[in-house]
XYZ file of C-alpha atoms in Angstrom:
690
model
C 103.073 73.875 79.513
C 99.909 72.213 78.262
C 96.976 74.522 77.467
C 94.466 72.073 78.606
C 95.779 72.337 82.171
C 95.701 76.050 82.479
C 92.987 77.802 84.293
C 90.867 80.587 82.752
C 92.335 82.894 85.393
C 96.002 82.450 84.240
C 97.672 85.322 82.551
C 100.647 84.310 80.404
C 102.872 87.369 79.795
C 105.434 87.423 77.008
C 107.998 89.927 76.071
C 108.705 91.413 72.669
C 110.737 94.201 71.046
C 109.183 97.518 70.191
C 109.132 98.779 66.705
C 110.519 102.084 65.302
C 107.487 103.347 63.313
C 106.790 106.973 63.392
C 103.784 108.154 65.259
C 100.487 108.732 63.589
C 100.864 112.473 63.394
C 104.134 112.218 61.259
C 102.317 110.170 58.501
C 101.357 112.659 55.741
C 99.008 110.360 53.670
C 96.245 109.911 56.253
C 92.699 111.219 56.351
C 91.548 112.200 59.862
C 88.019 111.356 60.805
C 86.813 113.183 63.826
C 84.190 111.377 65.637
C 83.560 114.065 68.386
C 82.189 117.512 67.227
C 83.765 119.086 70.346
C 87.311 118.312 69.183
C 87.699 120.459 66.075
C 90.747 122.112 67.443
C 92.691 118.827 67.840
C 93.753 118.798 64.317
C 94.379 122.361 63.386
C 97.501 122.807 61.232
C 97.481 119.322 60.006
C 97.250 118.919 56.186
C 94.471 116.465 56.222
C 90.927 116.336 54.843
C 88.320 116.103 57.711
C 85.080 114.306 57.615
C 82.570 114.718 60.428
C 80.382 111.789 61.476
C 77.695 111.519 64.115
C 79.541 110.838 67.513
C 76.835 108.412 68.525
C 77.378 106.130 65.577
C 81.063 105.402 66.702
C 80.107 105.309 70.460
C 78.005 102.255 69.822
C 80.872 100.135 68.537
C 80.648 97.050 70.520
C 82.601 93.839 69.754
C 83.524 93.595 73.305
C 85.041 90.073 73.388
C 87.182 91.043 76.356
C 84.358 92.195 78.464
C 82.192 89.078 77.758
C 84.291 87.287 80.208
C 84.419 89.220 83.461
C 86.912 86.632 84.974
C 89.591 88.168 82.790
C 91.204 91.035 84.739
C 92.130 93.927 82.720
C 95.437 95.666 82.921
C 95.376 99.459 82.860
C 96.335 100.618 79.278
C 100.042 101.175 78.834
C 102.154 102.356 75.952
C 103.486 99.350 74.031
C 100.429 97.142 74.419
C 99.427 95.324 71.076
C 96.246 93.877 69.926
C 95.256 91.734 66.921
C 92.728 94.092 65.754
C 91.223 97.594 66.329
C 88.012 96.009 67.794
C 90.162 94.063 70.284
C 91.847 97.304 71.395
C 88.559 99.064 71.572
C 87.042 96.175 73.633
C 90.015 96.332 75.991
C 89.584 99.881 76.808
C 85.947 99.634 77.141
C 86.230 96.712 79.468
C 88.781 98.587 81.546
C 86.379 101.695 81.688
C 83.474 99.538 82.687
C 85.515 98.015 85.548
C 86.396 101.466 86.794
C 82.971 103.029 86.247
C 83.270 105.266 83.194
C 82.317 105.187 79.561
C 84.363 105.828 76.360
C 83.888 107.073 72.895
C 86.000 107.510 69.847
C 87.417 111.116 69.852
C 89.011 110.933 66.329
C 90.228 108.308 63.874
C 92.700 108.318 60.841
C 92.147 106.578 57.559
C 94.612 106.070 54.606
C 94.076 108.571 51.894
C 91.520 107.456 49.387
C 90.612 104.435 51.396
C 88.311 103.603 54.471
C 91.085 101.628 56.085
C 91.519 102.813 59.648
C 95.127 103.601 60.560
C 94.872 105.128 63.805
C 92.472 106.441 66.587
C 91.989 108.297 69.869
C 89.623 106.672 72.421
C 88.684 109.041 75.200
C 86.504 109.174 78.304
C 82.966 110.293 77.333
C 83.347 113.267 79.792
C 86.094 114.612 77.400
C 85.587 118.198 76.039
C 82.596 120.460 76.635
C 79.418 121.187 74.731
C 79.573 123.660 71.810
C 77.719 126.958 72.289
C 74.963 125.950 69.933
C 74.203 122.934 72.207
C 74.604 124.680 75.577
C 70.906 125.324 75.761
C 70.065 121.671 75.313
C 67.774 120.220 78.169
C 70.141 117.341 78.357
C 72.170 117.259 81.716
C 75.873 118.394 81.021
C 78.055 115.345 81.506
C 81.225 116.724 79.889
C 83.963 117.832 82.307
C 86.861 118.431 80.008
C 88.378 115.110 81.202
C 91.630 114.256 79.376
C 91.762 110.460 80.031
C 92.400 108.698 76.834
C 94.549 106.289 74.815
C 95.849 106.606 71.223
C 96.156 103.769 68.930
C 97.946 103.166 65.579
C 98.249 100.506 63.144
C 101.630 98.642 62.850
C 103.008 95.937 60.580
C 101.288 92.628 60.507
C 97.915 94.371 60.809
C 98.352 94.759 64.641
C 97.254 97.741 66.637
C 99.456 99.350 69.300
C 98.913 101.740 72.154
C 101.396 104.606 71.717
C 100.046 107.215 74.149
C 98.103 106.890 77.399
C 96.532 109.350 79.852
C 94.845 107.661 82.979
C 93.924 110.528 85.163
C 90.201 111.684 85.184
C 89.054 115.032 86.530
C 85.671 113.674 87.782
C 84.344 110.937 90.082
C 83.354 107.550 88.507
C 79.652 106.775 88.194
C 79.239 103.100 87.629
C 75.449 103.214 87.234
C 75.491 105.910 84.514
C 78.546 104.313 82.896
C 76.754 100.902 82.849
C 73.744 102.560 80.844
C 76.024 104.155 78.277
C 75.949 103.181 74.730
C 79.446 101.650 74.680
C 78.782 99.319 77.642
C 75.083 98.542 76.808
C 75.956 97.492 73.206
C 79.141 95.612 74.188
C 77.164 93.460 76.763
C 74.378 92.492 74.470
C 76.631 91.974 71.469
C 78.854 89.581 73.554
C 75.944 87.596 74.777
C 74.217 87.286 71.461
C 77.137 86.838 68.951
C 80.067 85.531 70.727
C 80.182 81.734 71.561
C 81.935 80.639 74.611
C 85.472 79.228 73.812
C 86.609 76.050 75.340
C 88.617 76.385 78.668
C 92.038 76.241 77.142
C 91.141 79.039 74.704
C 90.076 81.312 77.510
C 93.670 81.777 78.634
C 94.407 85.561 78.115
C 97.706 86.773 76.937
C 98.741 90.272 77.964
C 101.908 91.951 76.631
C 103.562 93.904 79.495
C 106.206 95.677 77.554
C 109.549 96.428 79.040
C 110.615 100.116 78.399
C 114.309 100.339 77.813
C 116.262 102.563 80.375
C 119.096 104.646 79.098
C 122.162 102.366 79.014
C 124.971 103.681 81.100
C 127.294 100.744 80.623
C 126.822 98.752 77.412
C 128.560 95.571 79.002
C 126.230 95.746 82.071
C 123.167 96.310 80.035
C 123.966 93.271 77.854
C 124.572 91.153 80.916
C 121.164 92.174 82.421
C 119.160 91.614 79.362
C 120.505 88.073 79.050
C 119.673 87.135 82.633
C 117.385 84.164 83.131
C 115.640 83.169 86.375
C 117.560 80.408 87.995
C 115.261 78.012 89.863
C 117.812 75.422 90.380
C 115.566 72.770 88.881
C 112.619 73.930 90.635
C 110.395 75.027 87.723
C 108.417 71.789 87.812
C 107.679 72.311 91.574
C 106.626 75.928 90.871
C 104.292 74.879 88.067
C 102.801 72.052 90.203
C 102.351 74.626 93.003
C 100.429 77.036 90.776
C 98.199 74.361 89.399
C 97.442 72.889 92.803
C 96.428 76.198 94.296
C 94.126 76.877 91.249
C 92.200 73.628 91.956
C 91.076 75.028 95.350
C 91.321 78.860 94.621
C 89.945 79.699 91.103
C 90.839 83.391 91.689
C 94.497 82.682 92.214
C 96.474 84.441 89.460
C 100.091 83.916 88.340
C 101.972 85.688 85.569
C 105.243 84.576 83.849
C 107.612 86.757 81.999
C 109.031 84.703 79.154
C 112.008 85.491 76.856
C 111.683 85.074 73.176
C 113.350 81.561 73.497
C 110.694 80.565 75.966
C 112.997 80.618 78.956
C 111.578 82.120 82.256
C 112.782 85.507 83.321
C 110.388 86.552 86.138
C 107.190 85.216 87.936
C 104.469 86.956 89.805
C 101.551 85.525 91.736
C 98.695 86.704 94.122
C 95.763 84.789 95.784
C 92.230 85.919 95.890
C 92.292 86.921 99.565
C 95.133 89.352 98.974
C 93.377 91.057 96.159
C 90.367 91.491 98.318
C 92.266 92.633 101.277
C 93.838 95.343 99.098
C 90.359 96.882 98.737
C 90.435 97.520 102.580
C 94.062 98.387 102.981
C 95.234 99.930 99.771
C 96.362 103.118 101.219
C 99.894 101.901 101.795
C 101.914 99.337 99.929
C 105.465 98.106 100.860
C 107.904 96.439 98.474
C 110.025 93.950 100.466
C 113.308 93.053 98.745
C 115.225 91.591 101.904
C 116.159 88.374 99.937
C 117.640 90.462 97.045
C 119.390 92.980 99.364
C 120.885 90.127 101.432
C 121.780 87.856 98.487
C 119.515 84.978 99.542
C 119.483 81.874 97.441
C 115.903 82.513 96.783
C 115.296 85.627 94.617
C 112.027 86.434 96.397
C 110.165 89.812 96.536
C 106.842 90.594 98.210
C 104.172 93.281 98.100
C 103.163 93.933 101.615
C 100.240 95.790 103.199
C 99.362 96.639 106.809
C 95.944 95.327 108.250
C 93.664 96.744 110.878
C 95.756 95.252 113.654
C 98.863 96.946 112.393
C 100.312 93.655 111.233
C 101.879 93.058 107.786
C 99.767 91.164 105.204
C 100.961 89.592 101.934
C 99.653 91.381 98.753
C 101.544 89.375 96.153
C 104.931 87.604 95.626
C 107.533 87.379 92.832
C 110.752 85.654 91.729
C 113.021 87.866 89.643
C 116.124 87.279 87.561
C 117.788 90.524 88.310
C 117.330 94.005 89.849
C 117.038 95.973 86.526
C 114.802 98.745 85.683
C 112.919 96.668 83.107
C 112.364 93.934 85.533
C 110.901 96.147 88.119
C 108.597 97.712 85.554
C 107.362 94.331 84.522
C 106.848 93.292 88.098
C 104.989 96.424 89.093
C 102.820 96.354 86.123
C 101.939 92.677 86.751
C 100.892 93.615 90.287
C 98.852 96.621 89.042
C 97.243 94.357 86.450
C 95.849 92.038 89.083
C 94.572 94.989 91.064
C 92.669 96.348 88.043
C 94.871 99.334 87.772
C 94.200 100.712 91.195
C 97.589 102.167 92.560
C 98.323 102.610 96.274
C 98.289 106.065 97.872
C 101.813 105.452 99.312
C 104.420 103.042 97.954
C 107.477 102.324 100.076
C 110.651 100.760 98.695
C 114.280 100.572 99.468
C 116.707 103.066 97.972
C 117.537 101.872 94.384
C 117.745 103.925 91.201
C 116.338 101.341 88.881
C 113.490 100.783 91.377
C 112.727 104.467 91.797
C 112.597 105.009 88.076
C 110.289 102.089 87.582
C 108.055 103.357 90.377
C 107.569 106.760 88.624
C 106.913 104.911 85.432
C 104.188 102.592 86.750
C 102.807 104.442 89.725
C 103.034 108.086 88.739
C 100.265 109.059 90.994
C 101.420 107.315 94.121
C 103.481 109.042 96.925
C 106.838 107.081 96.515
C 108.827 106.968 99.739
C 111.929 105.177 101.019
C 111.680 102.709 103.855
C 113.165 104.450 106.898
C 114.354 101.164 108.518
C 116.224 100.351 105.271
C 117.772 103.867 105.060
C 119.029 103.772 108.698
C 120.164 100.036 108.355
C 122.250 101.067 105.303
C 123.726 104.013 107.234
C 124.887 101.760 110.069
C 126.202 99.336 107.453
C 128.394 102.023 105.977
C 130.018 103.241 109.259
C 131.747 100.242 110.429
C 133.840 102.091 112.974
C 130.563 103.443 114.554
C 128.345 100.338 114.569
C 128.897 99.825 118.205
C 128.787 103.417 119.205
C 125.772 104.225 121.405
C 126.585 108.035 121.017
C 126.194 107.824 117.240
C 122.996 105.779 117.574
C 121.401 108.192 119.852
C 122.578 111.230 117.793
C 121.199 109.707 114.499
C 117.865 109.008 116.231
C 117.655 112.429 117.642
C 118.273 113.984 114.204
C 115.942 111.739 112.359
C 113.043 111.694 114.892
C 113.708 114.820 116.956
C 113.439 117.595 114.319
C 110.220 119.175 113.741
C 111.174 121.575 110.847
C 113.186 121.164 107.718
C 115.816 123.841 108.488
C 116.335 122.252 111.995
C 116.810 118.770 110.453
C 119.388 119.931 107.804
C 121.420 121.904 110.298
C 121.402 119.064 112.825
C 122.384 116.521 110.097
C 125.379 118.660 108.990
C 126.619 118.926 112.622
C 126.289 115.153 113.151
C 128.318 114.149 110.138
C 131.085 116.680 111.099
C 131.016 115.568 114.707
C 131.574 111.863 113.640
C 133.718 112.552 110.765
C 131.369 111.281 108.013
C 131.710 114.249 105.576
C 133.111 111.980 102.756
C 131.030 108.917 103.337
C 129.245 108.305 100.055
C 126.311 106.391 101.515
C 125.718 109.229 103.999
C 125.841 111.667 101.040
C 123.309 109.692 98.958
C 120.986 109.167 101.818
C 121.052 113.022 102.391
C 120.213 113.696 98.680
C 117.196 111.534 98.940
C 116.149 112.941 102.381
C 112.736 114.138 101.203
C 111.848 110.591 100.430
C 112.447 109.084 103.925
C 113.215 111.832 106.645
C 109.918 112.085 108.738
C 110.215 115.954 108.631
C 109.564 115.916 104.906
C 106.685 113.196 105.172
C 103.922 114.957 107.016
C 101.638 114.890 104.091
C 102.146 111.195 103.534
C 99.980 108.570 105.180
C 102.118 105.741 106.531
C 99.678 103.627 108.738
C 102.183 103.204 111.443
C 104.860 102.021 109.186
C 107.289 104.772 110.285
C 109.043 102.739 112.949
C 112.668 102.394 113.952
C 113.364 100.925 117.467
C 116.451 102.558 118.999
C 118.073 99.237 119.749
C 117.251 97.402 116.447
C 118.350 98.460 113.072
C 117.223 95.367 111.179
C 114.820 95.990 108.465
C 111.357 94.246 108.891
C 110.946 91.032 106.711
C 107.479 89.549 106.156
C 108.888 86.087 105.828
C 111.127 86.294 108.974
C 111.580 82.910 110.611
C 110.252 81.163 107.434
C 112.665 82.036 104.735
C 116.427 82.098 105.473
C 119.508 82.720 103.547
C 119.813 79.105 102.108
C 116.060 78.349 101.842
C 115.372 76.601 98.336
C 112.435 77.224 96.252
C 111.079 73.763 96.936
C 111.246 74.393 100.635
C 109.603 77.747 100.342
C 106.706 76.379 98.239
C 106.134 73.459 100.642
C 105.643 75.782 103.566
C 103.934 78.628 101.724
C 100.357 77.686 102.662
C 101.301 76.930 106.147
C 102.868 80.389 106.434
C 99.695 81.986 105.007
C 97.442 79.937 107.439
C 99.566 81.007 110.307
C 99.095 84.703 109.251
C 95.291 84.300 108.730
C 94.953 82.471 112.115
C 96.690 85.345 113.884
C 94.437 87.907 112.315
C 91.354 85.826 113.193
C 92.499 85.587 116.843
C 93.183 89.405 116.895
C 89.626 89.992 115.496
C 88.177 87.887 118.146
C 90.134 89.507 121.003
C 89.138 92.914 119.703
C 85.455 92.113 119.582
C 85.076 90.126 122.745
C 87.740 91.621 125.148
C 87.171 94.774 127.086
C 90.501 96.772 127.277
C 91.662 98.000 130.495
C 91.578 101.804 130.807
C 94.585 103.707 132.129
C 92.988 107.181 132.570
C 89.558 108.598 133.117
C 89.624 110.722 129.851
C 86.645 110.291 127.643
C 88.847 110.034 124.433
C 90.218 106.713 125.846
C 86.852 105.202 126.723
C 85.493 106.364 123.308
C 88.290 104.635 121.233
C 88.154 101.528 123.452
C 84.741 100.834 121.748
C 86.113 101.567 118.176
C 89.541 100.681 117.552
C 91.088 97.110 117.221
C 92.979 96.056 120.364
C 96.390 96.721 119.132
C 95.571 100.079 117.607
C 93.795 101.107 120.794
C 96.803 100.272 122.758
C 98.884 102.602 120.581
C 96.247 105.346 120.959
C 96.136 104.711 124.652
C 99.743 105.675 124.926
C 98.937 109.014 123.317
C 96.152 109.604 125.703
C 98.466 108.744 128.675
C 101.105 111.092 127.271
C 98.700 113.986 127.438
C 99.614 114.332 131.112
C 103.115 115.482 130.035
C 101.599 118.240 127.856
C 100.496 121.687 129.128
C 100.380 125.448 128.530
C 97.944 125.454 125.609
C 98.265 128.945 124.099
C 96.624 130.656 121.152
C 99.192 132.624 119.291
C 97.383 133.585 116.132
C 93.848 133.724 114.816
C 92.566 134.430 111.215
C 88.866 133.845 111.007
C 87.974 130.112 111.285
C 91.696 129.190 111.535
C 93.783 129.468 114.789
C 97.293 128.677 115.574
C 98.155 127.240 119.021
C 101.283 126.245 120.813
C 101.180 123.068 123.048
C 104.154 122.495 125.465
C 105.505 119.025 126.227
C 107.909 117.970 128.905
C 110.517 115.638 127.600
C 112.730 114.720 130.525
C 114.237 117.935 131.761
C 113.563 119.732 128.527
C 110.232 121.469 127.364
C 109.439 121.565 123.672
C 106.848 123.613 121.838
C 104.484 122.069 119.309
C 102.434 124.176 116.846
C 98.883 123.052 116.232
C 96.617 124.515 113.629
C 92.933 124.404 114.543
C 90.088 125.171 112.049
C 86.431 125.149 112.268
C 84.209 124.981 109.049
C 80.791 126.454 108.409
C 79.375 122.901 109.174
C 81.054 123.023 112.665
C 83.637 120.392 111.501
C 87.018 120.617 113.101
C 90.417 120.161 111.314
C 93.577 119.953 113.159
C 97.243 119.530 112.128
C 100.165 119.140 114.434
C 103.695 120.028 113.520
C 104.732 116.591 114.819
C 102.662 114.851 111.881
C 101.287 112.227 114.224
C 98.026 111.525 112.412
C 99.698 111.168 108.986
C 102.350 108.793 110.403
C 100.026 106.653 112.577
C 96.381 107.119 111.527
C 95.217 108.482 114.853
C 95.692 111.830 116.568
C 98.680 112.805 118.561
C 98.692 113.896 122.285
C 99.097 117.503 121.237
C 95.972 117.555 119.224
C 94.066 115.634 121.808
C 94.994 118.121 124.429
C 93.880 120.998 122.223
C 90.599 119.313 121.354
C 90.008 118.858 125.020
C 90.999 122.450 125.765
C 88.375 123.619 123.189
C 85.548 121.528 124.894
C 85.254 118.611 122.607
C 84.315 115.507 124.537
C 84.927 113.148 121.685
C 87.421 112.698 118.919
C 85.728 114.031 115.670
C 84.621 111.201 113.466
C 86.941 112.206 110.593
C 89.963 111.263 112.747
C 88.635 107.754 113.353
C 89.790 105.812 110.253
C 87.601 102.944 109.073
C 90.890 100.902 108.456
C 91.436 100.633 112.242
C 87.905 99.984 113.311
C 86.940 96.621 114.877
C 83.246 96.771 114.000
C 83.776 96.727 110.138
C 83.017 93.393 108.525
C 85.890 92.695 106.079
C 84.932 89.967 103.679
C 88.049 88.839 101.849
C 86.230 88.089 98.667
C 87.198 90.151 95.639
C 84.631 92.683 94.612
C 85.441 93.539 90.990
C 83.047 95.195 88.642
C 80.145 97.622 89.186
C 77.927 95.254 91.181
C 75.186 95.562 88.568
C 73.875 92.394 86.655
C 72.741 92.329 83.177
C 69.753 89.855 83.187
C 70.493 89.001 79.602
C 74.042 87.942 80.194
C 74.571 84.564 81.751
C 78.294 85.209 82.314
C 77.299 87.984 84.638
C 74.661 85.562 86.384
C 77.610 83.333 87.197
C 79.926 86.075 88.399
C 77.300 87.592 90.630
C 75.999 84.376 92.171
C 79.621 83.134 92.601
C 80.795 86.342 94.365
C 77.737 86.354 96.772
C 78.167 82.712 97.513
C 81.794 83.044 98.210
C 81.042 85.926 100.776
C 78.725 83.534 102.674
C 81.539 80.855 102.600
C 83.905 83.330 104.088
C 81.557 84.164 106.782
C 80.901 80.516 107.377
C 84.581 79.932 108.086
C 84.554 82.114 111.228
C 83.295 79.635 113.662
C 81.370 76.215 113.998
C 78.267 78.258 114.518
C 78.701 80.399 111.417
C 79.437 77.314 109.451
C 76.294 75.587 110.618
C 74.266 78.763 109.714
C 75.844 79.013 106.264
C 75.247 75.260 105.541
C 71.504 75.603 106.476
C 71.206 78.685 104.324
C 72.672 76.946 101.402
C 70.351 73.927 101.835
C 67.387 76.303 101.986
C 68.439 78.162 98.930
C 69.025 74.810 97.010
C 65.515 73.659 97.844
C 63.993 76.940 96.798
C 65.798 77.124 93.517
C 65.030 73.559 92.550
C 61.371 74.279 92.323
C 61.534 77.557 90.401
C 59.353 77.417 87.417
C 60.798 79.118 84.300
C 58.549 81.608 82.689
C 58.089 81.154 78.985
C 60.310 83.536 76.875
């Protein structure tokens, strides 16, 4: 692959083996240089000489060559990352911090005894620690919160620096404005502008090492086979390469990453377009990992990251081609995706049941709620009970157990009765599914937001597939690539039509209830229709009874008629000092769907509320929100001394106008006239003498 043909947006990812050097703390001949006066206790018990320096001196370190080019999207720091120098490592963490909205400083550093050569360091968030008692009376505003976010670096052979410990969680909110004015970011921006010349295009290609942690081998033969796997594209590599280059010509923010073996052969590939990265900022609360092609042994080893938009439709948030289904492959793939999203994990991540995948999720997305796809779970159950696949009795019984149970004890008893009734006690698949029940059974997921993804039609057990009708069992890579952009265009057109329908059409009301007319003005058409079903179902609910009260919180029972049966649903109703209402129903409807259930709606009406409280109207479902699918990375502030930031700021704003101009002929005409006016105005600007 010729360097000259690569875009500055490309990230080439290579693999390497880890080293076995001991950690810094095990090296006895090092001096420790504490940069932070608040951190004296961090080295108690270590037989080292301690030198104290002014913290501000190290906080101003600034050879920020990574941050000089905002177009390079930083991966979140991860154990195993390597850098050519300490300054590169510092600059990397500083750029990552600036993108998220916090500042950093050097907490401590290690030098070789009788030498000034740095051997290790800990870089931390500048909110780390607390002021000393002697400084507590200072007039300066207290900004320390005891934050523990940090990375630890150590020098390894060949004078390279390696990240060997990472803590990403912060205990405070990010403040981009204050961080932008911190010493670490101010100095880095000015230094980059003044001292670092812009390299030619082919030199700007960034190489990021996404290391592959080794899983504990359970079968040496299997481990060897997996590690030797290569991605078989059946002669389609050239088509893939041309596909990437062609898209980059028209979409500069398109990214692709390649996982290469030591011999240069291809192992895995990941790519994502600019629209997907921008869409994630609107719909990053839920992410699904679609492995239909792998599960069904398709010719194309395709995987997809999928979100759900404001119409309840699936949207593509990244694609990959993988050589195998090993733990290390999934770790690489998840880190590649997270890299392109600037380290912003989803709230909920849904996958199929797979041990390697589950371990990889906990490695890369430790803060996300990992759940299993209910449709995949139930599909696997039906696949394992061949003798019952045509049994309507079993299908109805399974549906009743999964969806009909409101409490954990009720679910577990009903599950046991079901497997005994149908003779499935020794079915291994059933046993494994039950062991993981807390990851997929609705009764355990009432604290997990699912954006309507918890669906399983009674007559259909096929798992949803985002490429349904486009990718088939024998679809080749070349066929997939040739139709890829047409597939995306079809998705985008559908979304645009749904937007138009939601904005211009007046939905037909089925009741006279004020909640229905309220949401008809707010929700997109599809979400309103779903909510409308809940309003209509209020007619089957009755008998609101308060059973307990404790100050501002009360417990109610709402009865619902289901055929000839009547069920009780417990609803908790709370009011705060600010008169804000909070409700939680035992059915978990709001968490599952993103709008309130019929039981809560009846209780709100019973208590005299004429409108659904605003906290239960999610922005992700609103039709009046203008969603510009243009990536907004960075703090939004512009350093007037940095030409790189001029370009990024102007390009981002211009692309937002372009996105708006694509909505209709009238929008296009208005955007074109605005560009002409701007061009004429800028042409005659007189530069002020410096």
